[in-house]
XYZ file of C-alpha atoms in Angstrom:
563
model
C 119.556 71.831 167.661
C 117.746 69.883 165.199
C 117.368 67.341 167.991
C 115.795 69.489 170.154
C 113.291 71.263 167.351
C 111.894 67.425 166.331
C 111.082 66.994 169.907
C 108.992 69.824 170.194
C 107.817 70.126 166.750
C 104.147 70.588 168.276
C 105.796 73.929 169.445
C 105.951 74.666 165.580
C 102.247 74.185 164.692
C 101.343 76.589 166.671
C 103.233 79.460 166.831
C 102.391 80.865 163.582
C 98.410 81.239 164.917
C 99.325 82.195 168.158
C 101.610 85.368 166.524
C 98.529 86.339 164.369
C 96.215 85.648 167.178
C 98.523 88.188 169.154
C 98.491 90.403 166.228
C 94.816 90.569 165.810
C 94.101 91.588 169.459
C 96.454 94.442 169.040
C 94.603 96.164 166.279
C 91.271 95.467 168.164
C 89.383 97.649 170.897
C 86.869 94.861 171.428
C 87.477 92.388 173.473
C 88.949 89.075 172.151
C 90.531 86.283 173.766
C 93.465 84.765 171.901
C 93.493 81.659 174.219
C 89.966 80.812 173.194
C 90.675 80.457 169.938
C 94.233 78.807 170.164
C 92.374 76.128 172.376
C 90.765 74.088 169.598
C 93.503 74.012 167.853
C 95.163 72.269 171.027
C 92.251 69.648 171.133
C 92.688 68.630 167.346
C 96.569 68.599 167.353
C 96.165 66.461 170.784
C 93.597 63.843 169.170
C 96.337 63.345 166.859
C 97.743 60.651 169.575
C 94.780 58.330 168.309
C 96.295 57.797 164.825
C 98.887 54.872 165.327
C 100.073 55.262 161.604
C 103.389 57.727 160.658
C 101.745 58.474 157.284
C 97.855 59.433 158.883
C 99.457 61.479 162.062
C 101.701 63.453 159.203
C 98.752 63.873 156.782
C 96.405 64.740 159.786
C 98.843 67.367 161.832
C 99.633 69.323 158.754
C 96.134 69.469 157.661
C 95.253 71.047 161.312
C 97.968 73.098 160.968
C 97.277 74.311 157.536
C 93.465 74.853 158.493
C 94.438 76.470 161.682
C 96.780 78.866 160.080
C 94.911 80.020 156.932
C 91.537 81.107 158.814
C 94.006 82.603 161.009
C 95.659 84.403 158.187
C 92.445 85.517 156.962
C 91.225 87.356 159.625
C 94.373 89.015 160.670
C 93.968 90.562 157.426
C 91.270 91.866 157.364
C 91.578 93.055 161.081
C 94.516 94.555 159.626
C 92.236 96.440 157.047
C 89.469 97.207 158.648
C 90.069 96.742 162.431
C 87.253 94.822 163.579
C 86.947 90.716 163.305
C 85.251 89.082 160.915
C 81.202 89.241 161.745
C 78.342 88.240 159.820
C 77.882 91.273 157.578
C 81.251 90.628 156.512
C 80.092 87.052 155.650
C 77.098 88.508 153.816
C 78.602 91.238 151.809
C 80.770 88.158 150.659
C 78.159 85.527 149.798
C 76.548 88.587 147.716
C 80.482 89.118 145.759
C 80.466 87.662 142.798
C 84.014 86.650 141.095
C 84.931 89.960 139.598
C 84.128 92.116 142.244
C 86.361 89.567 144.514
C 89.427 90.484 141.951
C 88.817 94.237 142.175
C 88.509 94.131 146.204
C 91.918 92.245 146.389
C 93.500 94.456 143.659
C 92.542 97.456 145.368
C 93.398 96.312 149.176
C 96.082 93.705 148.988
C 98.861 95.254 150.446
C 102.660 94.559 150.964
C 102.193 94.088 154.874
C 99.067 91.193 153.817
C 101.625 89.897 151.351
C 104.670 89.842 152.894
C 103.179 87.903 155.810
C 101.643 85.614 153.687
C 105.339 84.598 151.682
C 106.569 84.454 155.300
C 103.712 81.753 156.418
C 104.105 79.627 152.889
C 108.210 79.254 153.550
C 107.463 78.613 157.504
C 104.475 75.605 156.527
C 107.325 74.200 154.180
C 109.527 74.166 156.917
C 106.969 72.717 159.385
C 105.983 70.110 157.077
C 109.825 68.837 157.065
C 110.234 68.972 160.554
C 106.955 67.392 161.552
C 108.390 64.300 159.249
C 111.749 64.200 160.916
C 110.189 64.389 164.502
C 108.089 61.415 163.775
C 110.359 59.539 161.871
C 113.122 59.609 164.399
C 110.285 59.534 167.667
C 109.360 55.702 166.568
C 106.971 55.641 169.072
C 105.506 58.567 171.382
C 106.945 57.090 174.676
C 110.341 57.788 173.444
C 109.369 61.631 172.513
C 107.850 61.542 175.572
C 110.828 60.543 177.839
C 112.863 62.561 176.137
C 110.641 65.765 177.069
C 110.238 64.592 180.881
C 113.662 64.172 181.390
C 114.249 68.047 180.035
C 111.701 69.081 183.017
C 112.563 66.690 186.083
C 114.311 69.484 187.985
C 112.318 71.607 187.589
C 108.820 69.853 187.435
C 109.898 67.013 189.308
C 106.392 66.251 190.917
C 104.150 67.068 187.957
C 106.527 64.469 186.138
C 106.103 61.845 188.486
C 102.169 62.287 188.336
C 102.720 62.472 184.257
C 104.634 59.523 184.071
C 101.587 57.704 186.674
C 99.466 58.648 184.159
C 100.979 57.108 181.033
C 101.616 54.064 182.876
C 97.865 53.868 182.909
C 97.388 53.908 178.999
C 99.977 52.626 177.838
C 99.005 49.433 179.165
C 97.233 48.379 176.398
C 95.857 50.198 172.977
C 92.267 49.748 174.057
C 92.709 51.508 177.416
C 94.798 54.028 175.417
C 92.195 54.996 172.823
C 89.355 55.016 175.502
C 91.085 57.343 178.322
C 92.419 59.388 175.459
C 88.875 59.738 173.832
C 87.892 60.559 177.643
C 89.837 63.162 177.833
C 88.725 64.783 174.264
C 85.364 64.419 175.438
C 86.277 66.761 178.644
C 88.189 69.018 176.757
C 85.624 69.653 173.703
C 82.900 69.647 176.528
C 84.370 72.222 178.580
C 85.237 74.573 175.199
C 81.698 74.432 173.999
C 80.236 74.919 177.942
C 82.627 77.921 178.319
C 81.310 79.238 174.627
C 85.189 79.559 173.619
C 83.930 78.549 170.315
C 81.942 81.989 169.618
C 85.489 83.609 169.455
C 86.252 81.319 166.311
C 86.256 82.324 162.890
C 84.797 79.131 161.348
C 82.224 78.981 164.040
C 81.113 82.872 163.039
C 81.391 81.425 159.168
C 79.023 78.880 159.785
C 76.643 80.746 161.810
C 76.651 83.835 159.460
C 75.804 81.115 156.579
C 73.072 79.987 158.108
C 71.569 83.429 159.285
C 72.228 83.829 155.352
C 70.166 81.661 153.968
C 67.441 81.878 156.762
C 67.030 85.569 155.126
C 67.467 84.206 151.431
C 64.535 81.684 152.601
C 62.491 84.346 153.983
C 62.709 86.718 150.981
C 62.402 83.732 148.399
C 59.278 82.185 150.300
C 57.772 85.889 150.159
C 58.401 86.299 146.887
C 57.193 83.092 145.549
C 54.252 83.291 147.285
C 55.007 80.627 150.286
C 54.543 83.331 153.285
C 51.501 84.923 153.102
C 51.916 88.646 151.625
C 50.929 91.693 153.797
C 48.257 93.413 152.847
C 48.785 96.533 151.925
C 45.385 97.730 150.540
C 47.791 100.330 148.563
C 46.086 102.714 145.912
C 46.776 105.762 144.419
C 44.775 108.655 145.690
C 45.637 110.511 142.302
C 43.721 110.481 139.041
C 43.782 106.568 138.192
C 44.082 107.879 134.082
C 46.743 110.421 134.395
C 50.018 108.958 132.656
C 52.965 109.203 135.247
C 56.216 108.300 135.454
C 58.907 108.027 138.737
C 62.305 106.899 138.591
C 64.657 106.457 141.450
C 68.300 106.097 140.350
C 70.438 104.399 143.157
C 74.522 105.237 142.686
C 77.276 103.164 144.121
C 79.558 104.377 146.641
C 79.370 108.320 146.450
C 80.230 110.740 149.271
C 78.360 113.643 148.771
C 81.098 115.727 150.046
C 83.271 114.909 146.672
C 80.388 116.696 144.722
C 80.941 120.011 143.174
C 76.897 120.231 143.813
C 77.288 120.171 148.018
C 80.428 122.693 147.662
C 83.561 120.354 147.036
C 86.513 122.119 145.521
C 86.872 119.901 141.996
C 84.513 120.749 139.706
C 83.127 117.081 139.705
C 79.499 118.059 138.797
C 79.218 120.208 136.337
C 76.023 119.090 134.443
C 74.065 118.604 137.878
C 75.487 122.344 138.217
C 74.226 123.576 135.128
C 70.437 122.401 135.556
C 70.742 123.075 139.652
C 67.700 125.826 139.465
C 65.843 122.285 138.510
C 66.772 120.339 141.445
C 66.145 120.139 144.811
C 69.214 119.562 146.421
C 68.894 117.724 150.090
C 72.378 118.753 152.228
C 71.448 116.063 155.131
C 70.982 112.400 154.118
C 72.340 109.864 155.681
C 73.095 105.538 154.731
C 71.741 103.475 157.271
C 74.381 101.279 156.619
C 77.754 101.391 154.906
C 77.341 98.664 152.890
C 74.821 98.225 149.519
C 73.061 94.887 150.718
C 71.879 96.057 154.130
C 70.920 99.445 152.765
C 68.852 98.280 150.693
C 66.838 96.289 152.337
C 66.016 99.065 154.487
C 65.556 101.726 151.858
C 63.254 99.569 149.415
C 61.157 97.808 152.084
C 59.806 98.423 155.476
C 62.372 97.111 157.471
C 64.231 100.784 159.369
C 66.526 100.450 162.217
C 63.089 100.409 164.836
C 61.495 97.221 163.077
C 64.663 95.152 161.200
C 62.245 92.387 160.259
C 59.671 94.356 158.430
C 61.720 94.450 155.269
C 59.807 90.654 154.923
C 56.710 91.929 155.003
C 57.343 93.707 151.792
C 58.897 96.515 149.225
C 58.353 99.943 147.362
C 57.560 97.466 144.639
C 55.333 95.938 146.001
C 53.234 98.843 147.233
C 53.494 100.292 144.061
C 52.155 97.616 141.530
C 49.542 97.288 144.146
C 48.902 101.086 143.056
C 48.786 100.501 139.477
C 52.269 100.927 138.339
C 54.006 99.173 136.363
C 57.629 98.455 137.651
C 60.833 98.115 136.064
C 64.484 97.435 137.068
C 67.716 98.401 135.171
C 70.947 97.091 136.939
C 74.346 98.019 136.031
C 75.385 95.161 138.797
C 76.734 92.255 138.224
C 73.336 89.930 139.177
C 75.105 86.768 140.840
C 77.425 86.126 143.502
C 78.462 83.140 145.829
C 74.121 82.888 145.486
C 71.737 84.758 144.233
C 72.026 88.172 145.360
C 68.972 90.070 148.174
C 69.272 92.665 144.982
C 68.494 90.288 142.383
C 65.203 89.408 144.580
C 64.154 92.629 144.937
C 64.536 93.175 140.896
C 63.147 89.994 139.638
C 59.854 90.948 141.806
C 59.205 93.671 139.001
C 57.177 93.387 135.497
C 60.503 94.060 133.619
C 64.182 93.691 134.662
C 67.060 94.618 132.799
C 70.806 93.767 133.365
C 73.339 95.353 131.311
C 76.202 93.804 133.265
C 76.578 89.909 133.068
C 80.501 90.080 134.558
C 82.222 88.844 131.624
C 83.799 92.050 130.795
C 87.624 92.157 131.812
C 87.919 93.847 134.952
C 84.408 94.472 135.413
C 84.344 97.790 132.747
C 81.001 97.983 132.571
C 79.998 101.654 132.253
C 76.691 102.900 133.748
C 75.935 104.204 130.235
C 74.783 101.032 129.202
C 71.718 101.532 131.142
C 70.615 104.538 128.739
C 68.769 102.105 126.313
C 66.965 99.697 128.419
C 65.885 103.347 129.951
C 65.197 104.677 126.502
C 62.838 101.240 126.311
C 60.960 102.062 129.222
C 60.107 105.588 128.766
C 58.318 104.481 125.350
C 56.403 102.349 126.488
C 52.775 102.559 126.880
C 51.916 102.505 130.218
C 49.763 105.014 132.494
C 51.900 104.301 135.469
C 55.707 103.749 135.720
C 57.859 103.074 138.274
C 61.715 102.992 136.971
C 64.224 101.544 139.643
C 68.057 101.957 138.208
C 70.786 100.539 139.702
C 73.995 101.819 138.669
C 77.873 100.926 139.472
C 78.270 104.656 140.104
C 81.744 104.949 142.199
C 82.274 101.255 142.512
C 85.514 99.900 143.977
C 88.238 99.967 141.505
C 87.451 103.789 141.047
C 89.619 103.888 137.604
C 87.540 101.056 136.085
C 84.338 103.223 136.392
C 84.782 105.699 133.867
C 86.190 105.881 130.174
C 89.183 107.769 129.568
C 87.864 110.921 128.010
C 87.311 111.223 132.165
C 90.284 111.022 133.357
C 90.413 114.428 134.103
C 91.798 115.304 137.290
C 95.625 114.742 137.326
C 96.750 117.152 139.828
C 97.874 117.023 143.622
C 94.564 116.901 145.416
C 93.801 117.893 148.875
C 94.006 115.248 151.770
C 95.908 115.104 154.954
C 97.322 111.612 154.114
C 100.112 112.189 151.418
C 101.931 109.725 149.185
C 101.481 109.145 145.385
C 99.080 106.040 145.296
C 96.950 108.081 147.559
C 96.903 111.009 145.587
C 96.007 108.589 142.134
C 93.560 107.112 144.557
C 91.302 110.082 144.709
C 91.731 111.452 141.529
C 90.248 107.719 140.445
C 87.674 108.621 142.355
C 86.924 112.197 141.434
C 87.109 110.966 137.665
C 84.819 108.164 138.271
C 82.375 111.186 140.563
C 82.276 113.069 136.778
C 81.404 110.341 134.964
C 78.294 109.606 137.169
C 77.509 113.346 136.929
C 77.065 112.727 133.048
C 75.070 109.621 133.611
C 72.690 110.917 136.241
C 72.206 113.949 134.598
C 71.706 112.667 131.397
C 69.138 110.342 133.006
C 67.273 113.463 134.320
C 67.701 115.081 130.245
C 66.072 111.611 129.176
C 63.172 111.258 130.856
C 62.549 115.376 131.221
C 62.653 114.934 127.206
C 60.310 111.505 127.494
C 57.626 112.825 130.006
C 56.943 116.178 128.387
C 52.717 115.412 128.380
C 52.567 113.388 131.523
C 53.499 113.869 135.094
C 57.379 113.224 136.265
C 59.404 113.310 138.600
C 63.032 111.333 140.128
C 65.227 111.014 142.970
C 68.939 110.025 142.983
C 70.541 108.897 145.456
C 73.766 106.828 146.148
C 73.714 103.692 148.606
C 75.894 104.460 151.223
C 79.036 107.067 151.142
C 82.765 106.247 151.018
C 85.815 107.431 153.007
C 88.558 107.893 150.529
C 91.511 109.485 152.558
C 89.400 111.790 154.189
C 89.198 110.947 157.685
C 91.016 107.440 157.591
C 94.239 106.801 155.803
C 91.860 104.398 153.779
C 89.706 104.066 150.285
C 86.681 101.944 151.333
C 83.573 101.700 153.410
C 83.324 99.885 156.668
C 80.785 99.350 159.295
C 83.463 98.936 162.097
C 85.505 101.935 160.817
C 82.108 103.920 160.528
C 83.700 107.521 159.670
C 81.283 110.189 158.747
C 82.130 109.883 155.146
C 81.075 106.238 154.512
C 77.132 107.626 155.463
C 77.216 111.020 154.158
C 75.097 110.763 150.856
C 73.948 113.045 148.057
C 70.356 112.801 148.050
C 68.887 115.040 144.900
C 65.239 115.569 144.001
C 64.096 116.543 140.263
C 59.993 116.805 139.032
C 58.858 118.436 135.898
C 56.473 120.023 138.121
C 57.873 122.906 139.087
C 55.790 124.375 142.028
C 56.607 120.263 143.625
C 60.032 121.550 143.763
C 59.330 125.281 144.490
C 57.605 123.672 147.464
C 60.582 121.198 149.217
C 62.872 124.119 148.432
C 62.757 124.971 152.402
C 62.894 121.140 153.339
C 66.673 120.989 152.126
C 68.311 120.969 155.452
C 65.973 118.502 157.515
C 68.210 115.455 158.658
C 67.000 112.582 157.064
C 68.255 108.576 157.145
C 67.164 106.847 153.746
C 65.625 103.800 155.346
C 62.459 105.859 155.095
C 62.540 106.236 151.913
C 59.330 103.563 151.019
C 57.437 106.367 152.712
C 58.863 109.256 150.753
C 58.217 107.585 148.152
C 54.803 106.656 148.535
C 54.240 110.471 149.548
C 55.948 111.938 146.035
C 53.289 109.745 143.877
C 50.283 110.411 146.709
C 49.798 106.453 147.842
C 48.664 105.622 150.815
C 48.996 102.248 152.313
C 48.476 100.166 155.571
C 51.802 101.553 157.686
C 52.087 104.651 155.789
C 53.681 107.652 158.189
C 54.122 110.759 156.784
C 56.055 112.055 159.512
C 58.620 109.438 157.955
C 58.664 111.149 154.664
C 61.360 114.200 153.984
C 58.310 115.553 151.301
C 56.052 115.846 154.120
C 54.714 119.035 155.672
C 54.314 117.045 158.781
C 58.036 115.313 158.609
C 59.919 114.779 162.108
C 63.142 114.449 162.575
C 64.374 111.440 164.361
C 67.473 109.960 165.962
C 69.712 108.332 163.314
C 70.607 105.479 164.797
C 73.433 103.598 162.982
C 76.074 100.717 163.585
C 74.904 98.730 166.224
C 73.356 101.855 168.308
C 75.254 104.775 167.811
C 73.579 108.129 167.304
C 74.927 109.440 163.982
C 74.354 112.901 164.602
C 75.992 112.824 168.027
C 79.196 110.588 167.483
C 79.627 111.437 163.890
């Protein structure tokens, strides 16, 4: 047995990848091609004939196979998660995770199925490893494995041996010939896997590519922000009094489904601040995410870029537009700044007159409530200034729900409702729902600050979260995911306050207009009565002239239809 296992050791290498490989199309609706993939691997495993030395062809074979069979790994679990392949959001969200958000995501998705398979792979490579030693170490040469092999098939290849054996003859005449018909051969095989674009199916390929397409954008935005690309004129200006003190402030949550908010009819009495000053609000019941993750979002909600015209998020932001008015502009984060680089967020908020982070990452686990912001705020509401813009960014119901709220919020205990039933499901969304009453507290606190702040100038605010989250409601999942794309993950509370109460009197009847928040720039601009170069109003949800449009999301799908 052990004789027959060191003569086909290569067998070894790759079945591991091709199982995963097999694995991975079975959770997918797209097309994929195993074969494709499982090709290169061939092509490296076979160039391993040009190393003459036992110790290089070891070191070189297990390094293919341990390359081959951890990228493999990888994306079988996260097919397994999310059941789509690795794409280049995926690579972006991850270039923009910094270290502590990288813990939470494992803590909170690791499974026993990703786990298991992995102990499985480690005590399999161990095994490989000794087996690829003995198969070399008794195979002195590779005409002797070789031999061996052909003799297994002569009845029933018998002509495709003969040919075989013709062709050895060849190169094994001498090492020269060897290396060159052997490097031949690579040649035609790499040529004709590049040629057929078999390499598009590959995860390191997509890696690579998604990097670059990465840091194209992080160019772009840097070389607009430092002043390299020449800045779009807006000719912006305010077409209210110039003199009259004002103040805005657009708080952007983290995560939240408006459908676990006691304010848009949810069972758990998860709002009950937001509740108490309701008559004050305006309370939008039809906002949509344009994405369901925070990077792409919002590039689209703070610039021009919307799903008609991607690239017009370069030619510049909300900020922009509004310091062009007169404003002065501030940013209060709650994020962690950094990642793998510097984050599109951190762009956007080092492009205003004052930023504030209150979350470096060096608390354990990332508990770093959005409380801390209420300074910083505090700060900017005293200031002197005619014109503010506030912009804060909070962690709001941040992935690991239970590390978003102290535990005079841990309130809801119970069984709560879901059609996917099992204990860690049922702490799962009671995280959540605590972490949905914390935020209530901080947002409407926020509201009570700057009410209290702005009593002899003009105000007014708009909170909204980035995208939703599904968390057991239509998916037997906690998350959000583009591929998965379940109503929940876009579905967004979207709530309007001014101190001006015939401005809310007035959108009172605009509550139920269907409305996707990468117009927001020009709802914006519409609240504080700018007008700019671009400016639609029929893009604006405050507008008596608003039209509703399709809300096109993931890659072409019409929300409202398919969702």
């Amino acid at each position: 047995m052990l004789k027959w296992f060191s003569k086909y050791y290569y067998l070894l290498l790759i079945l591991p990848v091709f199982v995963l490989l097999t694995s991975i199309r079975s959770n997918l609706e797209s097309n994929f091609t195993p074969e494709r993939v499982l090709y290169a691997y061939l092509i490296l495993y076979f160039a391993a004939i040009l190393f003459s030395k036992r110790q290089l062809k070891i070191g070189y074979l297990f390094f293919v196979y341990l390359v081959s069979v951890v990228i493999t790994y990888v994306e079988w679990s996260y097919v397994s998660l999310y059941h789509e392949r690795v794409n280049t959001s995926t690579i972006f969200i991850v270039l923009e995770t910094n270290s502590i958000e990288s813990k939470e995501f494992l803590s909170q998705y690791l499974n026993f199925n990703i786990v298991f398979v992995g102990i499985i792979l480690t005590v399999y490579s161990i095994l490989v490893y000794k087996i690829t030693c003995i198969a070399l170490l008794r195979f002195q040469n590779a005409k002797q494995m070789y031999d061996e092999i052909l003799l297994d098939l002569k009845n029933l290849f018998h002509f495709i041996v003969q040919k075989t054996k013709w062709i050895y003859t060849i190169i094994s005449i001498n090492q020269t010939r060897k290396i060159a018909v052997i490097s031949g051969l690579l040649l035609v095989f790499i040529s004709f896997y590049f040629l057929s674009n078999h390499h598009k199916q590959h995860l390191a390929f997509r890696i690579a590519e998604s990097i670059g397409k990465f840091n194209d954008e992080k160019e772009k935005f840097n070389h607009f922000r430092f002043g390299k690309i020449q800045k779009h004129t807006f000719s912006a200006k305010s077409n209210s009094n110039i003199n009259e003190p004002e103040t805005f402030v657009l708080v952007i949550g983290e995560s939240t489904a408006r459908g676990h908010l006691e304010l848009y009819n949810y069972y758990r009495k998860t709002t009950p601040n937001l509740q108490k000053m309701k008559n004050d609000l305006v309370v939008f019941q039809d906002v949509i995410s344009p994405h369901t993750h925070t990077i792409p979002c919002l590039e689209k909600m703070l610039t021009l870029g919307n799903y008609e015209n991607p690239d017009k998020k370069f030619e510049g932001s909300i900020i922009d537009i509004l310091k062009e008015s007169g404003f002065k502009t501030y940013w209060i984060s709650n994020q962690i700044p950094v990642g793998i680089y510097e984050t599109m967020t951190t762009t956007f908020a080092k492009s205003c007159d004052e930023v504030y982070f209150t979350n470096l990452g060096d608390e354990k686990d990332q508990l770093s409530y959005d409380e801390k912001v209420f300074p910083f705020l505090d700060k900017s509401l005293k200031e002197n200034q005619t014109k503010k813009f506030i912009i804060i960014h909070l962690l709001g119901t941040h992935v690991q729900y239970q590390n978003r709220y102290p535990k005079e919020y841990d309130v809801f205990k119970d069984t709560p409702n879901s059609k996917y039933h099992s204990n860690e499901i049922y702490k799962t969304i009671n995280y959540y729902d605590n972490a949905v009453l914390y935020n209530d507290y901080i947002v409407s606190t926020i509201i009570e600050k700057v009410k209290s702040a702005t009593q002899n100038r003009k105000a007014s605010l708009i909170y909204l979260s980035d995208h939703g989250e599904d968390v057991y409601e239509t998916v037997d999942m906690a998350g959000h995911s583009e591929a998965i794309s379940s109503n929940p993950m876009y579905i967004i509370p979207f709530v309007f306050w001014s101190n001006n109460t015939n401005q809310t009197d007035a959108y009172e009847s605009y509550t139920s207009r269907k409305y996707m928040t990468d117009d927001l720039i020009f709802s914006i601009a519409d609240l504080l009565n700018i007008s700019f170069i671009g400016y639609d109003p029929e893009r604006s949800i405050f507008n008596s002239n608003f039209k509703e449009r399709n809300r096109i999301v993931n890659e072409g799908k019409d929300f409202d239809k398919t969702l």
